[in-house]
Amino acid sequence: MLDLGSLNSRQREAVVHEGGPLVVFAGAGSGKTRVITFRIAHLIATHDVAPWRILAVTFTNKAAGEMRERLLGLLGEQGAPVQVGTFHATCARLLRRHGESLGLSKDFTIYDDQDQLALVKRVLRDLGLDEKRYQPKAMAGRINRAKQEVQGPADIETPDTWSEVVRRVYTTYEERLQQANALDFGDLIYRTVRALEADDSFRDAVIGRFSHVLVDEFQDTNHAQFRLVQLLSEGHRNLCVVGDDDQSIYRWRGADRRNILDFRASFPDATLVKLEQNYRSTQRILRAANAVIARNTDREPKELWTDNQEGDAILVVRTMDERDEARLVLRGVRELLSQGHSLSDVAVFYRTHAQSRVIEESLRSANIGYRIVGGMRFYDRAEVKDLLAYLRVMINPADDMSLLRIINTPSRGIGKTTITRLLDSAAEQARTLSDLLDDELTRAQFGSAARKRLSAFHGLMSSLRDIAASGAPLGEIGAELVNQSGYAEMLRHDDTPEADARFQNIQELVASMDEFEREHTESTLADFLENVTLHTSADDAAGGALAGDRVTLMTVHAAKGLEFPVVMVTGLEEQVFPFKGIDPWEDPEELEEERRLAYVAFTRAKERLVLSFAAIRRIFGQQRVGIPSRFLTELPGEDIEWIGARSSSPSRPSAPAEPRRGPTDSYVDYSEGSDLSDLEGLRRGVQVRHPKFGVGEVTEVMQGSPPRVSVHFPGWGTRKIIASYLEPA
């Protein structure tokens, strides 16, 4: 007999639920996975449900593996036949076994994201569509969203030209998939839902297989996934869904928390159980998390509580800037080590990947090992490596490996055949690729299209080498590279969250160049590149020795489902966390999702929680005054301790002190779009000084990130300059 004595009353209620629809709202750290596995074991051990007639669905292979292990621990080998898997794996298995009536062979190929992108590009070429106008990633993303909504090509409405093109591309894309006997990831769920709704043979074979369906993390399901579980539970209606609307943080990739909030609208007879006892965190941490999430209006009411100890006060620390914040992290880690903690006890969270750079550098400087979860080290990111390759070729044209990386990045139509011919010629003549590109006779040996593209790339690199040799500040060199190379334009046209993150990373790289020069006067571009290379090499060398015990760095999105004794959440400023552009009047749902992110971040901490914000932050190539995040002002005053911040009340810090003005400040007109409204404005006719070109007159102020101005310098002509490199004359 299965022993249920370890369950609390609410957990037990969910586990022994007799049958029919059940929705379990499981707060953070309340034991939701325990409830699902015990419910499955109870069905088998007490109600004699055949294990193979139970389907348990979750979102990650890791979660599915953990569920299987727990079932084996509760039931032994009797639990092995339970069907446990991700949505995609479950659908792939069903389609392979029962997809003959759909025209699918058992050995169909599953295309990953790269395969899908390659096919979309091929379709665009075959339809004669310009990839610059119809970005392949954006087109693939639109097709994926359609499949999440269970929409085929014919279901796409066409109120504008873009939508008409989407329908054409989607139609041809589906034809090519069928020809290749292939499905993409979105197809696995989309095709299963369509088959269950319209194909009697498939429906009869699948619906009868399961008598119980259980779904974990239900708040993260999209429309297609909701339709799927509805269909799989038709007839028996033994559907159990478990999740927490307060931890729904994936709206940007299609998740719809209304699926769990409105579950009883679809299943009016559903039983509702709330799990509110938390087994993870201290009472103070939970009170802080509750105070923040309670401000959201559109949620299922619940309040986490715990029998755990009261715990230490939550520290809220005001730092001077992002470098000081990184030093705070380092000091905190060292103090925790002295108290007996291990490095793996500590996690550092940030809202965006770009924020990791200064923290990484601080930890590296102290030889403290770290690992990045859900991402990679800053200088290992593809877009950063691409721009570093450009910089290397700019000062060392003989660097063929770096040149090969960038010759068609961003895409400029220089294909593999052209590159192979260049490599063959270089080998035959014992010359570098740059030598060949500099040679007009060599370029003339190619066809007109290839010759034109090679000449354009040669011209670009010549211009960039001139900039590198001009003695301009490093940050200005980086900004010119980002704009002239077309990298910024490529990412701006790729309208996806991933492209936004990549653009932030290249802005952060430019900021790192500027920062390096400010910290190392008289430094050169070669010095900067050497510093980056030595740091990343040191990282690799230290990796083996420190692999077992490292500080964990991650975005808050990546932290969901994890827990740590100590959590430090950095960058708690308006426009950083909550993220920039959040306007509660225009889109209150965006702000509520940011608040859910804060709730997730705070509830990852078991024993200690440290929150930090900076008075000044230079990020994404811009310097801004740090306004403490609204989430900090919502914390209960009796549970927090302010460090380095004066406050007029226990729960509301005063605005940080105004920054001291100096020669490194940015001088830019706020009306042109900068956040730096407290600094002296620029306008036409103002005299400014540049460290290389001397005194000049402003002729134009331009919007952008970073802000730029055109200045006429006697003897140098008119130059476009990043505003932060100018000071009043």
PDB file of N, CA and C in Angstrom, residues 291-321:
ATOM      1  N   ALA A 291       4.484  40.086  -1.286  1.00  0.00           N
ATOM      2  CA  ALA A 291       4.203  41.519  -1.374  1.00  0.00           C
ATOM      3  C   ALA A 291       4.313  42.022  -2.805  1.00  0.00           C
ATOM      4  N   VAL A 292       5.263  41.477  -3.553  1.00  0.00           N
ATOM      5  CA  VAL A 292       5.439  41.903  -4.946  1.00  0.00           C
ATOM      6  C   VAL A 292       4.348  41.327  -5.838  1.00  0.00           C
ATOM      7  N   ILE A 293       4.086  40.029  -5.731  1.00  0.00           N
ATOM      8  CA  ILE A 293       3.137  39.397  -6.660  1.00  0.00           C
ATOM      9  C   ILE A 293       1.696  39.801  -6.352  1.00  0.00           C
ATOM     10  N   ALA A 294       1.408  40.186  -5.099  1.00  0.00           N
ATOM     11  CA  ALA A 294       0.040  40.575  -4.741  1.00  0.00           C
ATOM     12  C   ALA A 294      -0.413  41.814  -5.492  1.00  0.00           C
ATOM     13  N   ARG A 295       0.524  42.593  -6.034  1.00  0.00           N
ATOM     14  CA  ARG A 295       0.172  43.801  -6.792  1.00  0.00           C
ATOM     15  C   ARG A 295      -0.438  43.467  -8.150  1.00  0.00           C
ATOM     16  N   ASN A 296      -0.222  42.253  -8.626  1.00  0.00           N
ATOM     17  CA  ASN A 296      -0.833  41.854  -9.891  1.00  0.00           C
ATOM     18  C   ASN A 296      -2.331  41.652  -9.686  1.00  0.00           C
ATOM     19  N   THR A 297      -3.121  42.142 -10.611  1.00  0.00           N
ATOM     20  CA  THR A 297      -4.577  42.086 -10.461  1.00  0.00           C
ATOM     21  C   THR A 297      -5.186  40.849 -11.098  1.00  0.00           C
ATOM     22  N   ASP A 298      -4.588  40.353 -12.177  1.00  0.00           N
ATOM     23  CA  ASP A 298      -5.180  39.245 -12.932  1.00  0.00           C
ATOM     24  C   ASP A 298      -4.486  37.946 -12.542  1.00  0.00           C
ATOM     25  N   ARG A 299      -4.874  37.366 -11.401  1.00  0.00           N
ATOM     26  CA  ARG A 299      -4.228  36.155 -10.910  1.00  0.00           C
ATOM     27  C   ARG A 299      -5.187  35.382 -10.021  1.00  0.00           C
ATOM     28  N   GLU A 300      -4.892  34.103  -9.825  1.00  0.00           N
ATOM     29  CA  GLU A 300      -5.622  33.297  -8.859  1.00  0.00           C
ATOM     30  C   GLU A 300      -5.105  33.645  -7.466  1.00  0.00           C
ATOM     31  N   PRO A 301      -5.962  34.125  -6.568  1.00  0.00           N
ATOM     32  CA  PRO A 301      -5.477  34.538  -5.237  1.00  0.00           C
ATOM     33  C   PRO A 301      -4.845  33.368  -4.480  1.00  0.00           C
ATOM     34  N   LYS A 302      -3.675  33.615  -3.953  1.00  0.00           N
ATOM     35  CA  LYS A 302      -3.000  32.612  -3.126  1.00  0.00           C
ATOM     36  C   LYS A 302      -1.918  33.314  -2.336  1.00  0.00           C
ATOM     37  N   GLU A 303      -1.514  32.757  -1.222  1.00  0.00           N
ATOM     38  CA  GLU A 303      -0.488  33.364  -0.374  1.00  0.00           C
ATOM     39  C   GLU A 303       0.401  32.257   0.160  1.00  0.00           C
ATOM     40  N   LEU A 304       1.652  32.275  -0.239  1.00  0.00           N
ATOM     41  CA  LEU A 304       2.583  31.261   0.245  1.00  0.00           C
ATOM     42  C   LEU A 304       2.866  31.447   1.736  1.00  0.00           C
ATOM     43  N   TRP A 305       3.005  30.345   2.456  1.00  0.00           N
ATOM     44  CA  TRP A 305       3.401  30.379   3.863  1.00  0.00           C
ATOM     45  C   TRP A 305       4.327  29.197   4.119  1.00  0.00           C
ATOM     46  N   THR A 306       5.011  29.223   5.226  1.00  0.00           N
ATOM     47  CA  THR A 306       5.972  28.162   5.522  1.00  0.00           C
ATOM     48  C   THR A 306       6.118  27.972   7.024  1.00  0.00           C
ATOM     49  N   ASP A 307       6.504  26.773   7.400  1.00  0.00           N
ATOM     50  CA  ASP A 307       6.882  26.474   8.784  1.00  0.00           C
ATOM     51  C   ASP A 307       8.379  26.673   8.999  1.00  0.00           C
ATOM     52  N   ASN A 308       9.085  27.085   7.942  1.00  0.00           N
ATOM     53  CA  ASN A 308      10.521  27.318   8.066  1.00  0.00           C
ATOM     54  C   ASN A 308      10.782  28.502   8.995  1.00  0.00           C
ATOM     55  N   GLN A 309      12.046  28.692   9.336  1.00  0.00           N
ATOM     56  CA  GLN A 309      12.420  29.764  10.251  1.00  0.00           C
ATOM     57  C   GLN A 309      12.202  31.145   9.625  1.00  0.00           C
ATOM     58  N   GLU A 310      12.186  32.175  10.511  1.00  0.00           N
ATOM     59  CA  GLU A 310      12.016  33.552  10.063  1.00  0.00           C
ATOM     60  C   GLU A 310      13.111  33.946   9.077  1.00  0.00           C
ATOM     61  N   GLY A 311      14.366  33.634   9.388  1.00  0.00           N
ATOM     62  CA  GLY A 311      15.464  33.883   8.466  1.00  0.00           C
ATOM     63  C   GLY A 311      16.057  35.278   8.564  1.00  0.00           C
ATOM     64  N   ASP A 312      17.156  35.462   7.834  1.00  0.00           N
ATOM     65  CA  ASP A 312      17.852  36.748   7.820  1.00  0.00           C
ATOM     66  C   ASP A 312      17.051  37.795   7.054  1.00  0.00           C
ATOM     67  N   ALA A 313      17.308  39.057   7.402  1.00  0.00           N
ATOM     68  CA  ALA A 313      16.692  40.154   6.653  1.00  0.00           C
ATOM     69  C   ALA A 313      17.174  40.121   5.206  1.00  0.00           C
ATOM     70  N   ILE A 314      16.308  40.566   4.309  1.00  0.00           N
ATOM     71  CA  ILE A 314      16.680  40.665   2.898  1.00  0.00           C
ATOM     72  C   ILE A 314      17.511  41.935   2.730  1.00  0.00           C
ATOM     73  N   LEU A 315      18.678  41.796   2.132  1.00  0.00           N
ATOM     74  CA  LEU A 315      19.556  42.947   1.934  1.00  0.00           C
ATOM     75  C   LEU A 315      19.221  43.633   0.618  1.00  0.00           C
ATOM     76  N   VAL A 316      19.031  44.945   0.664  1.00  0.00           N
ATOM     77  CA  VAL A 316      18.860  45.757  -0.538  1.00  0.00           C
ATOM     78  C   VAL A 316      20.037  46.722  -0.585  1.00  0.00           C
ATOM     79  N   VAL A 317      20.872  46.586  -1.600  1.00  0.00           N
ATOM     80  CA  VAL A 317      22.144  47.300  -1.636  1.00  0.00           C
ATOM     81  C   VAL A 317      22.168  48.275  -2.805  1.00  0.00           C
ATOM     82  N   ARG A 318      22.475  49.529  -2.501  1.00  0.00           N
ATOM     83  CA  ARG A 318      22.681  50.548  -3.540  1.00  0.00           C
ATOM     84  C   ARG A 318      24.162  50.597  -3.873  1.00  0.00           C
ATOM     85  N   THR A 319      24.501  50.350  -5.130  1.00  0.00           N
ATOM     86  CA  THR A 319      25.887  50.432  -5.577  1.00  0.00           C
ATOM     87  C   THR A 319      26.054  51.666  -6.454  1.00  0.00           C
ATOM     88  N   MET A 320      27.302  52.090  -6.649  1.00  0.00           N
ATOM     89  CA  MET A 320      27.539  53.304  -7.422  1.00  0.00           C
ATOM     90  C   MET A 320      27.281  53.090  -8.905  1.00  0.00           C
ATOM     91  N   ASP A 321      27.735  51.938  -9.432  1.00  0.00           N
ATOM     92  CA  ASP A 321      27.556  51.644 -10.845  1.00  0.00           C
ATOM     93  C   ASP A 321      27.644  50.136 -11.020  1.00  0.00           C
TER      94      ASP A 321
END
